[in-house]
Amino acid sequence: MKKVMLSGIQPTGSLHIGNYLGAMKNWVAMTEEIFGYFCIVDYHAITINYEPKEMQKRILEAAIEYLASGLTDDKCAIFVQSHVRAHTELAWIFNSITPVAELERMTQYKDKSHKNESNINAALLTYPTLMAADILLYKPDFVPVGEDQTQHLELTRMIVRKFNNKFGEYFTEPEIAYSKVPKILGLDGVNKMSKSLNNHIPLRLSEAETEKLILKNAVTDTNRIRKTDAGNPNICNVFSWHKIFSSESTQQECFESCTNASIGCVDCKKILIKNLNDDLREVREKIISYEANKDYVYDILKSGAEKANKVAEKTLNEVKELMGIF
Ligand code: SF4
């Protein structure tokens, strides 16, 4: 029996290279050994204001990016949350055992309520019970998450304990697996790369657009004012990206040339841009190819939903039986 993992992604627009390196690339490697449920969580995405006409496009974009990253239908199930009705049904059940006070203290609820004062809806509050259902339906051995999701995962573990106490031992508390990839900072060189902070490099940019963005916006060692000043690569975010995309010998050359002021930041960035574009070329080409073959992508989502439904329905039926509502 293969171990099982689960991860979800919101269809909120295309991914950036931080998502690709921190999540997707890892998952592709992990699915060699572990079966993955990769869920496009559209029901989570409707808890904030959104444009209905854009939603289908974004769901498809997320599916394409999963596939272009190298995930394949034979090693995982890529599916849309709303195509598996057991998610919302189990979430309702979990609502019945989750104290409101636990939901109200969630940091993400407070943040989102603060940002969306005109739309503080009930689903924003009960978001974590749906997330618990997303996870527990598939009884995963572990759930890879970013640190910002720790509180939700802890709530899921609490729901497991409450359910088991009330209705008998059934669920197992899922293990949290933090990404081992170092945090990738954004163009500002200060904050984690994030679309909401607008400091990101979208995966779907062309090579020319990537070059323009990095040359114009990527912050370097701010103490290096003139080209003749020696720089410090250890505090330069561009150099931290070299560590991801450039060979060790290139890193060494850039490091030395920076510290003895024999290279300017523009040339150093150009070396990085070439290596970054080389690294991402295959994924970007696959994105273009899947965009031209949407029927295939819809078939993958259909197949993923069939696989997910089979497991999710079984879990839901067993849960209902334990609760006396079958
Ligand atoms: Fe950073 Fe490169 Fe400029 Fe040095 S030369 S400060 S490593 S961009």
Coordinates of C-alpha atoms and ligand atoms in Angstrom, one line a residue:
M1 CA 0.0 0.0 0.0
K2 CA 1.4 3.4 -1.0
K3 CA 1.4 6.1 1.5
V4 CA -1.0 9.0 0.8
M5 CA -0.5 12.8 0.8
L6 CA -2.9 15.6 0.2
S7 CA -2.5 19.2 -0.8
G8 CA -4.8 21.9 -2.0
I9 CA -4.3 25.0 -4.1
Q10 CA -6.6 28.0 -4.5
P11 CA -7.5 28.9 -8.1
T12 CA -6.6 32.5 -7.5
G13 CA -4.5 33.2 -10.6
S14 CA -1.3 31.7 -11.9
L15 CA 1.5 30.5 -9.7
H16 CA 4.8 32.2 -9.1
I17 CA 8.2 30.6 -9.1
G18 CA 8.2 30.4 -5.3
N19 CA 5.1 28.1 -5.4
Y20 CA 6.8 26.1 -8.1
L21 CA 10.0 25.6 -6.3
G22 CA 8.6 25.4 -2.8
A23 CA 5.7 23.0 -3.6
M24 CA 5.1 21.7 -7.1
K25 CA 8.7 20.5 -7.7
N26 CA 8.7 18.7 -4.4
W27 CA 5.4 17.0 -5.0
V28 CA 6.5 15.6 -8.3
A29 CA 9.4 13.9 -6.7
M30 CA 7.2 12.7 -3.8
T31 CA 4.7 11.1 -6.0
E32 CA 7.3 8.6 -7.1
E33 CA 6.7 6.9 -3.7
I34 CA 3.5 8.4 -2.4
F35 CA 0.0 8.7 -3.9
G36 CA -1.0 12.4 -4.0
Y37 CA -4.5 13.9 -3.9
F38 CA -4.1 17.4 -5.4
C39 CA -7.2 19.4 -4.9
I40 CA -8.1 22.8 -6.6
V41 CA -10.1 24.3 -3.8
D42 CA -12.7 26.4 -5.5
Y43 CA -15.1 26.3 -2.5
H44 CA -12.3 28.0 -0.4
A45 CA -11.8 30.6 -3.2
I46 CA -15.4 31.8 -3.0
T47 CA -15.1 32.9 0.6
I48 CA -13.7 36.2 -0.7
N49 CA -15.0 38.5 -3.4
Y50 CA -14.2 37.1 -6.9
E51 CA -15.3 37.5 -10.5
P52 CA -17.5 34.5 -11.5
K53 CA -16.6 34.8 -15.2
E54 CA -12.9 34.3 -14.2
M55 CA -13.4 31.2 -12.0
Q56 CA -13.4 28.5 -14.7
K57 CA -10.3 30.0 -16.3
R58 CA -8.5 30.0 -13.0
I59 CA -9.4 26.5 -12.2
L60 CA -8.1 25.4 -15.6
E61 CA -4.9 27.4 -15.1
A62 CA -4.3 25.7 -11.8
A63 CA -4.8 22.2 -13.3
I64 CA -2.5 23.1 -16.2
E65 CA 0.2 24.3 -13.8
Y66 CA -0.1 21.1 -11.8
L67 CA 0.4 19.1 -15.0
A68 CA 3.1 21.3 -16.4
S69 CA 5.1 20.9 -13.2
G70 CA 5.3 17.1 -13.9
L71 CA 2.4 15.6 -11.9
T72 CA 0.9 12.7 -13.8
D73 CA -2.5 11.1 -13.6
D74 CA -1.1 7.6 -12.9
K75 CA 0.6 8.7 -9.7
C76 CA -2.0 11.1 -8.3
A77 CA -5.5 12.5 -8.5
I78 CA -5.8 16.1 -9.7
F79 CA -9.4 17.2 -9.1
V80 CA -11.6 20.2 -8.3
Q81 CA -13.0 20.3 -4.8
S82 CA -16.6 21.1 -5.9
H83 CA -16.6 18.0 -8.1
V84 CA -16.4 15.8 -4.9
R85 CA -19.5 16.6 -2.9
A86 CA -18.4 14.7 0.2
H87 CA -16.1 17.7 1.0
T88 CA -18.9 20.1 1.9
E89 CA -21.0 17.3 3.5
L90 CA -18.2 16.3 5.9
A91 CA -17.5 19.9 6.6
W92 CA -21.1 20.4 7.8
I93 CA -20.6 17.4 10.1
F94 CA -17.4 18.9 11.4
N95 CA -19.2 22.2 12.0
S96 CA -21.4 20.4 14.4
I97 CA -18.5 19.4 16.7
T98 CA -16.2 22.5 16.3
P99 CA -16.5 25.3 18.9
V100 CA -17.2 28.7 17.4
A101 CA -14.5 30.2 19.7
E102 CA -11.9 27.9 18.1
L103 CA -12.8 29.2 14.6
E104 CA -12.9 32.9 15.8
R105 CA -9.3 32.7 17.1
M106 CA -7.9 31.6 13.7
T107 CA -5.4 34.2 12.5
Q108 CA -6.4 33.8 8.9
Y109 CA -10.0 34.5 9.8
K110 CA -9.0 37.7 11.6
D111 CA -6.7 38.8 8.7
K112 CA -9.3 38.1 6.0
S113 CA -12.1 39.7 8.0
H114 CA -10.0 42.8 8.4
K115 CA -9.2 43.0 4.7
N116 CA -12.8 42.2 3.6
E117 CA -14.9 44.2 6.0
S118 CA -17.8 44.5 3.5
N119 CA -17.9 40.7 3.1
I120 CA -17.3 38.9 6.5
N121 CA -19.4 35.8 5.6
A122 CA -20.0 32.6 7.5
A123 CA -17.9 30.6 5.2
L124 CA -14.9 32.7 6.0
L125 CA -15.3 31.6 9.6
T126 CA -16.0 27.9 8.9
Y127 CA -13.2 27.7 6.2
P128 CA -11.1 25.5 8.6
T129 CA -13.8 22.9 9.0
L130 CA -13.9 22.5 5.2
M131 CA -10.2 22.3 5.2
A132 CA -10.4 19.5 7.8
A133 CA -12.9 17.7 5.6
D134 CA -10.6 18.2 2.5
I135 CA -7.8 16.4 4.4
L136 CA -9.6 13.8 6.5
L137 CA -11.7 12.4 3.6
Y138 CA -8.5 10.9 2.2
K139 CA -6.9 9.8 5.5
P140 CA -3.5 11.1 4.3
D141 CA -0.3 10.0 6.1
F142 CA 0.9 13.6 6.0
V143 CA 0.0 17.0 4.7
P144 CA 2.7 19.2 3.2
V145 CA 2.0 22.8 4.3
G146 CA 3.6 26.2 4.7
E147 CA 4.0 27.5 8.2
D148 CA 1.0 29.9 7.7
Q149 CA -1.2 26.8 7.6
T150 CA 0.0 25.3 10.9
Q151 CA -3.0 26.7 12.9
H152 CA -5.5 25.2 10.5
L153 CA -3.7 21.8 10.7
E154 CA -3.8 21.9 14.5
L155 CA -7.5 22.6 14.3
T156 CA -7.9 19.6 12.0
R157 CA -6.1 17.5 14.6
M158 CA -8.4 18.8 17.3
I159 CA -11.4 17.9 15.2
V160 CA -10.1 14.4 14.9
R161 CA -9.8 14.1 18.7
K162 CA -13.3 15.5 19.2
F163 CA -14.8 13.2 16.6
N164 CA -13.1 10.1 17.9
N165 CA -14.1 11.0 21.5
K166 CA -17.8 11.4 20.6
F167 CA -18.3 8.7 18.0
G168 CA -15.5 6.2 18.4
E169 CA -11.9 5.9 17.2
Y170 CA -12.0 6.5 13.4
F171 CA -9.7 9.3 12.1
T172 CA -6.0 9.5 12.7
E173 CA -4.4 12.9 13.4
P174 CA -2.5 13.8 10.1
E175 CA 1.2 14.6 10.3
I176 CA 2.3 18.0 9.2
A177 CA 5.2 18.0 6.7
Y178 CA 6.9 21.4 6.3
S179 CA 8.6 22.1 3.0
K180 CA 12.3 21.6 3.2
V181 CA 12.9 24.2 0.5
P182 CA 14.4 27.4 1.9
K183 CA 12.0 30.4 2.0
I184 CA 12.2 32.2 -1.4
L185 CA 12.1 35.9 -1.0
G186 CA 10.4 38.2 -3.5
L187 CA 11.7 40.9 -5.7
D188 CA 11.8 43.3 -2.7
G189 CA 14.4 41.0 -1.0
V190 CA 12.6 41.3 2.3
N191 CA 9.3 39.4 2.3
K192 CA 8.5 35.9 1.2
M193 CA 7.6 35.8 -2.5
S194 CA 3.8 36.5 -2.6
K195 CA 1.3 37.5 -5.2
S196 CA -0.6 39.6 -2.7
L197 CA 2.6 41.6 -1.9
N198 CA 3.2 42.0 -5.7
N199 CA 6.8 41.0 -5.2
H200 CA 6.6 37.8 -7.2
I201 CA 7.9 36.4 -10.5
P202 CA 4.9 34.7 -12.2
L203 CA 5.7 31.2 -13.6
R204 CA 3.9 32.1 -16.9
L205 CA 6.0 35.1 -17.8
S206 CA 7.9 34.9 -21.1
E207 CA 11.7 34.9 -20.9
A208 CA 11.8 38.6 -22.1
E209 CA 9.3 39.6 -19.5
T210 CA 11.2 37.8 -16.8
E211 CA 14.4 39.6 -17.8
K212 CA 12.7 43.0 -17.7
L213 CA 11.1 42.3 -14.3
I214 CA 14.3 41.2 -12.6
L215 CA 16.5 43.9 -14.2
K216 CA 14.0 46.6 -13.1
N217 CA 12.7 45.4 -9.8
A218 CA 14.9 42.8 -8.1
V219 CA 16.6 44.5 -5.1
T220 CA 20.3 43.7 -4.6
D221 CA 22.8 44.6 -1.8
T222 CA 21.4 48.1 -1.0
N223 CA 24.7 49.2 0.5
R224 CA 26.3 48.9 -2.9
I225 CA 25.8 52.3 -4.4
R226 CA 28.4 52.5 -7.2
K227 CA 29.7 49.7 -9.5
T228 CA 33.1 50.3 -8.0
D229 CA 31.8 49.5 -4.5
A230 CA 32.4 46.0 -3.3
G231 CA 29.1 44.2 -2.6
N232 CA 28.1 41.6 -0.1
P233 CA 26.4 38.6 -1.8
N234 CA 25.5 37.2 1.6
I235 CA 22.8 39.9 2.1
C236 CA 21.8 40.1 -1.6
N237 CA 18.6 38.4 -2.6
V238 CA 19.7 38.1 -6.3
F239 CA 22.6 36.0 -5.0
S240 CA 20.2 33.8 -3.0
W241 CA 18.4 33.1 -6.3
H242 CA 21.8 32.2 -7.9
K243 CA 22.1 29.6 -5.2
I244 CA 18.9 28.0 -6.6
F245 CA 19.4 28.4 -10.4
S246 CA 23.1 28.7 -11.0
S247 CA 25.9 26.0 -10.9
E248 CA 28.3 26.1 -8.0
S249 CA 31.1 27.4 -10.2
T250 CA 28.9 30.3 -11.4
Q251 CA 27.9 31.0 -7.8
Q252 CA 31.6 31.1 -6.9
E253 CA 32.5 33.4 -9.7
C254 CA 29.7 35.8 -9.0
F255 CA 30.5 35.8 -5.3
E256 CA 34.2 36.7 -5.9
S257 CA 33.4 39.2 -8.6
C258 CA 30.9 40.9 -6.4
T259 CA 33.2 41.1 -3.4
N260 CA 36.1 42.5 -5.5
A261 CA 33.8 44.8 -7.5
S262 CA 34.7 43.4 -10.9
I263 CA 31.1 42.7 -11.8
G264 CA 28.1 45.1 -11.8
C265 CA 24.7 44.1 -10.6
V266 CA 23.2 44.3 -14.0
D267 CA 25.6 41.7 -15.4
C268 CA 25.2 39.6 -12.3
K269 CA 21.4 39.7 -12.8
K270 CA 21.8 38.8 -16.5
I271 CA 23.7 35.6 -15.6
L272 CA 21.0 34.7 -13.1
I273 CA 18.2 35.5 -15.6
K274 CA 19.7 33.2 -18.2
N275 CA 20.0 30.3 -15.7
L276 CA 16.5 30.9 -14.3
N277 CA 14.9 31.0 -17.8
D278 CA 16.8 27.8 -18.8
D279 CA 15.5 26.1 -15.6
L280 CA 11.9 27.1 -16.2
R281 CA 11.8 26.6 -20.0
E282 CA 10.4 23.1 -20.0
V283 CA 7.6 23.9 -17.5
R284 CA 6.7 27.0 -19.5
E285 CA 6.6 25.1 -22.8
K286 CA 4.3 22.5 -21.2
I287 CA 2.0 25.2 -20.0
I288 CA 1.6 26.5 -23.6
S289 CA 1.1 23.0 -24.9
Y290 CA -1.6 22.2 -22.3
E291 CA -3.3 25.5 -23.0
A292 CA -3.7 24.4 -26.6
N293 CA -5.1 21.0 -25.4
K294 CA -7.8 21.9 -22.8
D295 CA -9.9 18.8 -23.5
Y296 CA -7.1 16.7 -22.2
V297 CA -6.9 18.8 -19.1
Y298 CA -10.7 18.4 -18.5
D299 CA -10.3 14.6 -18.9
I300 CA -7.6 14.6 -16.2
L301 CA -9.9 16.6 -13.9
K302 CA -12.7 14.1 -14.6
S303 CA -10.4 11.1 -13.9
G304 CA -9.1 12.8 -10.7
A305 CA -12.6 13.4 -9.4
E306 CA -13.6 9.8 -10.1
K307 CA -10.6 8.6 -8.0
A308 CA -11.2 11.1 -5.3
N309 CA -15.0 10.4 -5.1
K310 CA -14.4 6.7 -4.7
V311 CA -12.3 7.2 -1.5
A312 CA -14.3 10.3 -0.2
E313 CA -17.7 8.6 -0.5
K314 CA -16.4 5.6 1.5
T315 CA -15.1 7.8 4.3
L316 CA -18.3 9.8 4.4
N317 CA -20.5 6.7 4.6
E318 CA -18.4 5.3 7.4
V319 CA -18.6 8.6 9.3
K320 CA -22.3 8.8 8.9
E321 CA -22.8 5.3 10.1
L322 CA -20.8 6.0 13.2
M323 CA -23.0 9.0 13.8
G324 CA -26.2 7.1 13.3
I325 CA -27.3 9.1 10.3
F326 CA -26.9 6.6 7.5
Ligands
SF4_1 FE1 24.1 41.1 -5.6 FE2 25.3 40.3 -7.8 FE3 25.0 42.9 -7.2 FE4 26.7 41.4 -5.8 S1 26.9 41.8 -8.0 S2 25.2 42.9 -5.0 S3 25.6 39.4 -5.7 S4 23.4 41.4 -7.7

